[in-house]
Short mmCIF file of C-alpha atoms in Angstrom, two decimals:
data_model
loop_
_atom_site.label_atom_id
_atom_site.label_comp_id
_atom_site.label_asym_id
_atom_site.label_seq_id
_atom_site.Cartn_x
_atom_site.Cartn_y
_atom_site.Cartn_z
CA MET A 1 0.00 0.00 0.00
CA LEU A 2 1.40 3.37 -0.97
CA ARG A 3 2.15 6.15 1.43
CA LYS A 4 -0.31 8.99 1.91
CA PRO A 5 1.60 11.73 0.01
CA LEU A 6 1.90 9.53 -3.06
CA GLY A 7 -1.75 8.57 -2.70
CA LEU A 8 -2.73 12.25 -2.66
CA VAL A 9 -0.61 12.83 -5.76
CA LEU A 10 -2.41 9.97 -7.53
CA VAL A 11 -5.82 11.34 -6.60
CA ALA A 12 -4.84 14.84 -7.75
CA ALA A 13 -3.47 13.46 -11.02
CA GLY A 14 -6.69 11.50 -11.47
CA GLY A 15 -8.75 14.64 -10.98
CA ALA A 16 -6.66 16.55 -13.53
CA ALA A 17 -6.92 13.71 -16.04
CA ALA A 18 -10.68 13.54 -15.50
CA GLY A 19 -10.87 17.25 -16.33
CA VAL A 20 -8.95 16.67 -19.54
CA LEU A 21 -11.28 13.80 -20.45
CA ALA A 22 -14.32 16.00 -19.81
CA ALA A 23 -12.98 18.54 -22.29
CA ARG A 24 -12.12 15.98 -24.98
CA THR A 25 -14.75 13.23 -24.71
CA PRO A 26 -18.54 12.96 -24.26
CA ALA A 27 -19.75 13.36 -20.69
CA PRO A 28 -20.52 9.62 -20.14
CA ALA A 29 -17.03 8.65 -21.34
CA ALA A 30 -15.48 11.32 -19.10
CA MET A 31 -17.44 9.95 -16.12
CA ALA A 32 -16.22 6.42 -16.94
CA GLY A 33 -12.67 7.74 -17.11
CA ALA A 34 -13.08 9.45 -13.75
CA LEU A 35 -14.39 6.19 -12.24
CA ALA A 36 -11.39 4.35 -13.64
CA LEU A 37 -8.92 6.89 -12.27
CA ILE A 38 -10.54 6.94 -8.83
CA GLY A 39 -10.62 3.13 -8.80
CA VAL A 40 -6.94 2.91 -9.73
CA ALA A 41 -6.02 5.41 -7.00
CA LEU A 42 -8.03 3.42 -4.43
CA ALA A 43 -6.57 0.09 -5.56
CA LEU A 44 -3.01 1.36 -5.16
CA THR A 45 -3.48 3.36 -1.96
CA ARG A 46 -6.49 1.85 -0.14
CA PRO A 47 -7.12 -1.71 -1.41
CA GLY A 48 -9.61 -2.35 1.40
CA VAL A 49 -11.78 0.53 0.23
CA ALA A 50 -11.27 -0.56 -3.38
CA LEU A 51 -12.99 -3.86 -2.52
CA TYR A 52 -16.18 -1.97 -1.71
CA ALA A 53 -15.79 0.03 -4.93
CA ILE A 54 -15.47 -3.23 -6.86
CA GLY A 55 -18.75 -4.46 -5.35
CA GLY A 56 -20.48 -1.21 -6.20
CA LEU A 57 -19.27 -1.22 -9.80
CA ALA A 58 -20.16 -4.89 -10.29
CA LEU A 59 -23.75 -4.20 -9.18
CA THR A 60 -24.25 -0.97 -11.13
CA VAL A 61 -21.99 -0.43 -14.15
CA PRO A 62 -20.10 -3.67 -14.87
CA TYR A 63 -20.06 -2.77 -18.56
CA ALA A 64 -18.12 0.51 -18.12
CA VAL A 65 -14.92 0.58 -20.18
CA VAL A 66 -11.83 2.77 -20.28
CA PRO A 67 -12.74 5.69 -22.59
CA ALA A 68 -9.35 5.80 -24.35
CA ARG A 69 -8.89 3.13 -27.02
CA ALA A 70 -5.41 1.63 -27.37
CA GLY A 71 -6.15 -1.44 -29.44
CA VAL A 72 -8.62 -2.66 -26.80
CA GLN A 73 -10.92 -1.03 -24.26
CA PRO A 74 -10.66 -3.10 -21.07
CA PRO A 75 -13.52 -2.96 -18.57
CA ILE A 76 -12.83 -0.66 -15.64
CA LEU A 77 -13.88 -3.40 -13.23
CA ASP A 78 -11.18 -5.77 -14.48
CA ILE A 79 -8.45 -3.15 -14.11
CA ILE A 80 -9.43 -2.29 -10.53
CA ILE A 81 -9.66 -5.97 -9.54
CA ILE A 82 -6.21 -6.76 -10.95
CA LEU A 83 -4.58 -3.74 -9.29
CA THR A 84 -6.30 -4.45 -5.97
CA LEU A 85 -5.06 -8.04 -6.00
CA ALA A 86 -1.55 -6.93 -6.97
CA ALA A 87 -1.48 -4.33 -4.17
CA THR A 88 -2.73 -6.93 -1.69
CA VAL A 89 -0.02 -9.44 -2.63
CA ALA A 90 2.65 -6.71 -2.51
CA TRP A 91 1.51 -5.59 0.94
CA ALA A 92 1.39 -9.19 2.21
CA VAL A 93 4.95 -9.83 0.98
CA ARG A 94 6.20 -6.56 2.43
CA THR A 95 4.65 -7.10 5.87
CA ARG A 96 5.08 -10.91 5.81
CA GLN A 97 1.44 -11.40 6.76
CA PRO A 98 -0.45 -14.47 5.53
CA LEU A 99 -3.11 -13.78 2.92
CA GLY A 100 -5.54 -16.03 4.75
CA PRO A 101 -6.05 -19.44 6.36
CA SER A 102 -4.62 -22.40 4.49
CA TRP A 103 -8.04 -23.89 3.70
CA LEU A 104 -9.16 -20.64 2.05
CA ILE A 105 -5.94 -20.38 0.05
CA ALA A 106 -6.47 -23.95 -1.21
CA LEU A 107 -10.10 -23.22 -2.09
CA VAL A 108 -9.19 -20.02 -3.93
CA ALA A 109 -6.37 -21.80 -5.76
CA ALA A 110 -8.90 -24.35 -7.03
CA GLY A 111 -11.26 -21.53 -8.00
CA VAL A 112 -8.46 -19.91 -9.99
CA LEU A 113 -7.08 -23.03 -11.67
CA LEU A 114 -10.37 -24.63 -12.76
CA PRO A 115 -11.54 -21.71 -14.97
CA LEU A 116 -8.03 -21.35 -16.39
CA ALA A 117 -7.98 -25.04 -17.31
CA ALA A 118 -11.42 -24.76 -18.94
CA GLY A 119 -10.36 -21.65 -20.85
CA LEU A 120 -7.15 -23.29 -22.03
CA ASN A 121 -9.14 -26.31 -23.21
CA ALA A 122 -11.59 -24.09 -25.11
CA TRP A 123 -8.72 -22.21 -26.71
CA ALA A 124 -6.88 -25.40 -27.70
CA ALA A 125 -10.02 -27.08 -29.08
CA ALA A 126 -11.66 -24.30 -31.07
CA ARG A 127 -9.66 -21.10 -30.58
CA GLU A 128 -12.63 -19.61 -28.71
CA VAL A 129 -11.25 -16.23 -27.72
CA GLU A 130 -14.34 -15.10 -25.78
CA ALA A 131 -14.45 -18.33 -23.76
CA ALA A 132 -10.78 -17.96 -22.88
CA GLN A 133 -11.32 -14.33 -21.85
CA ARG A 134 -14.26 -15.26 -19.63
CA ALA A 135 -12.18 -18.00 -18.02
CA VAL A 136 -9.39 -15.54 -17.20
CA LYS A 137 -11.92 -13.09 -15.70
CA LEU A 138 -13.43 -15.84 -13.54
CA ALA A 139 -9.99 -16.90 -12.37
CA ILE A 140 -9.07 -13.33 -11.41
CA ALA A 141 -12.37 -12.76 -9.60
CA ALA A 142 -11.93 -16.05 -7.71
CA ALA A 143 -8.92 -14.56 -5.93
CA LEU A 144 -10.94 -11.69 -4.44
CA PRO A 145 -11.90 -13.59 -1.24
CA LEU A 146 -8.23 -13.58 -0.23
CA ALA A 147 -8.09 -9.80 -0.60
CA GLY A 148 -11.29 -9.50 1.42
CA THR A 149 -9.89 -11.71 4.18
CA PHE A 150 -6.67 -9.71 4.23
CA TRP A 151 -8.21 -6.23 4.39
CA MET A 152 -11.64 -6.58 6.02
CA ARG A 153 -12.27 -7.23 9.69
CA PRO A 154 -15.33 -9.43 10.34
CA ASP A 155 -17.14 -6.75 12.33
CA SER A 156 -16.54 -4.19 9.58
CA ALA A 157 -17.74 -6.56 6.87
CA VAL A 158 -20.92 -7.37 8.83
CA ARG A 159 -21.65 -3.66 9.14
CA HIS A 160 -20.81 -2.43 5.69
CA VAL A 161 -21.27 -5.18 3.09
CA PRO A 162 -25.03 -5.80 3.60
CA ALA A 163 -25.65 -2.05 3.78
CA LEU A 164 -23.74 -1.46 0.54
CA VAL A 165 -25.64 -4.17 -1.31
CA ALA A 166 -29.00 -3.05 0.11
CA TRP A 167 -28.54 0.57 -0.94
CA ILE A 168 -27.30 -0.38 -4.40
CA ALA A 169 -30.22 -2.78 -4.90
CA THR A 170 -32.62 -0.01 -3.91
CA ALA A 171 -31.00 2.41 -6.35
CA GLN A 172 -31.12 -0.20 -9.13
CA ALA A 173 -34.80 -0.91 -8.53
CA ILE A 174 -35.67 2.80 -8.53
CA ALA A 175 -33.65 3.39 -11.71
CA ALA A 176 -35.31 0.44 -13.44
CA LEU A 177 -38.81 1.68 -12.56
CA VAL A 178 -38.08 5.27 -13.62
CA LEU A 179 -36.53 4.23 -16.93
CA HIS A 180 -39.39 1.83 -17.65
CA VAL A 181 -42.09 4.40 -16.96
CA ALA A 182 -40.21 7.03 -18.98
CA GLY A 183 -40.65 5.00 -22.17
CA ALA A 184 -38.87 6.55 -25.15
CA GLU A 185 -37.10 9.07 -22.91
CA GLY A 186 -35.68 6.19 -20.89
CA ILE A 187 -34.35 4.57 -24.04
CA GLN A 188 -32.73 7.85 -25.05
CA ALA A 189 -31.16 8.16 -21.61
CA LEU A 190 -29.61 4.69 -21.83
CA THR A 191 -28.50 5.24 -25.42
CA ALA A 192 -26.72 8.42 -24.33
CA ILE A 193 -24.39 6.46 -22.03
CA GLY A 194 -23.13 4.34 -24.91
CA PRO A 195 -19.72 6.13 -24.90
CA ALA A 196 -19.20 4.79 -21.35
CA GLY A 197 -19.54 1.21 -22.60
CA TYR A 198 -23.28 0.56 -22.30
CA PRO A 199 -24.40 -1.95 -25.00
CA VAL A 200 -26.86 0.32 -26.81
CA GLU A 201 -27.79 -2.24 -29.48
CA GLU A 202 -30.52 -3.81 -27.33
CA VAL A 203 -31.68 -0.92 -25.17
CA ALA A 204 -35.32 -1.01 -26.34
CA ARG A 205 -37.45 -3.75 -24.78
CA TYR A 206 -41.16 -4.33 -25.31
CA LEU A 207 -44.27 -5.00 -23.30
CA PRO A 208 -46.35 -8.12 -24.15
CA ASP A 209 -48.42 -6.15 -26.69
CA GLN A 210 -45.19 -5.60 -28.67
CA THR A 211 -46.08 -1.97 -29.35
CA THR A 212 -44.64 0.11 -26.51
CA PRO A 213 -40.85 0.27 -26.24
CA ARG A 214 -39.53 0.51 -22.70
CA ALA A 215 -36.08 0.87 -21.24
CA THR A 216 -35.14 -1.74 -18.65
CA GLY A 217 -32.51 -0.39 -16.27
CA LEU A 218 -28.82 0.25 -15.80
CA LEU A 219 -27.70 -3.37 -16.06
CA VAL A 220 -27.35 -4.92 -19.48
CA ASP A 221 -30.33 -7.26 -19.58
CA PRO A 222 -33.67 -7.34 -17.71
CA ASN A 223 -33.01 -10.93 -16.67
CA VAL A 224 -29.61 -9.91 -15.28
CA LEU A 225 -31.26 -7.03 -13.42
CA GLY A 226 -33.93 -9.35 -11.97
CA VAL A 227 -31.41 -11.97 -10.86
CA THR A 228 -29.23 -9.26 -9.32
CA LEU A 229 -32.12 -7.80 -7.34
CA ALA A 230 -33.18 -11.27 -6.19
CA ALA A 231 -29.62 -12.04 -5.08
CA CYS A 232 -29.62 -8.83 -3.05
CA VAL A 233 -32.67 -9.86 -0.99
CA PRO A 234 -30.69 -11.90 1.62
CA PHE A 235 -28.31 -8.98 2.09
CA VAL A 236 -31.24 -6.61 2.63
CA PHE A 237 -32.73 -8.94 5.25
CA ALA A 238 -29.33 -9.33 6.93
CA TRP A 239 -28.93 -5.56 7.04
CA MET A 240 -32.44 -4.88 8.34
CA SER A 241 -32.44 -7.70 10.91
CA GLY A 242 -28.99 -6.94 12.31
CA PRO A 243 -28.35 -4.93 15.46
CA ARG A 244 -28.76 -1.18 15.31
CA TRP A 245 -25.01 -0.59 15.01
CA CYS A 246 -25.09 -2.47 11.69
CA ARG A 247 -27.38 0.20 10.26
#
């Protein structure tokens, strides 16, 4: 983990770069760039806080990409995850602290190796680039529990994780309802964030009568949005049923 002065320099540089992006790119792309810069600064200076940022991005804008194209446009989420894991390993080596209990390390190692093996098999059999990329992403994400164990105290996680998920689920539900009721205006709103990485090709969805186009929400697909909201229900109950200090 970097020292505070260097962390402040990174944050200041990120703010300056975000200003440059705002002057040179559409507003949604500039916002995506600002998210990326803030996430990078957090990953390098405060990996524990970056873990919460990763959860927030995964539940709201997992599609957001780096606005500058250099051959590829990697998702912001992937960059922050990789840097957070790298900072965690570097801090563990520097302080000689274990990343976690041996059983968790073994479980995470299996979670990393299995997707990599499947991706390598898909690549060797049919040169399936997308399958190999998904396998690498799954393998990287599988290592996140070690970072969580290293940075988060149990009492802090019990307080903050359910609250974070509950508030994000509420915001997602409200956004989905507003965009759906807005009709064509909702579709225009989602289309406008295309420069930030939103897949605008399938923004318009239809009611059963097949005549009224409706926007569906901030996540890519209505089924994804529904599954995400359903998965958030246990966290909401955990947050609401916990002691007062959890809220």
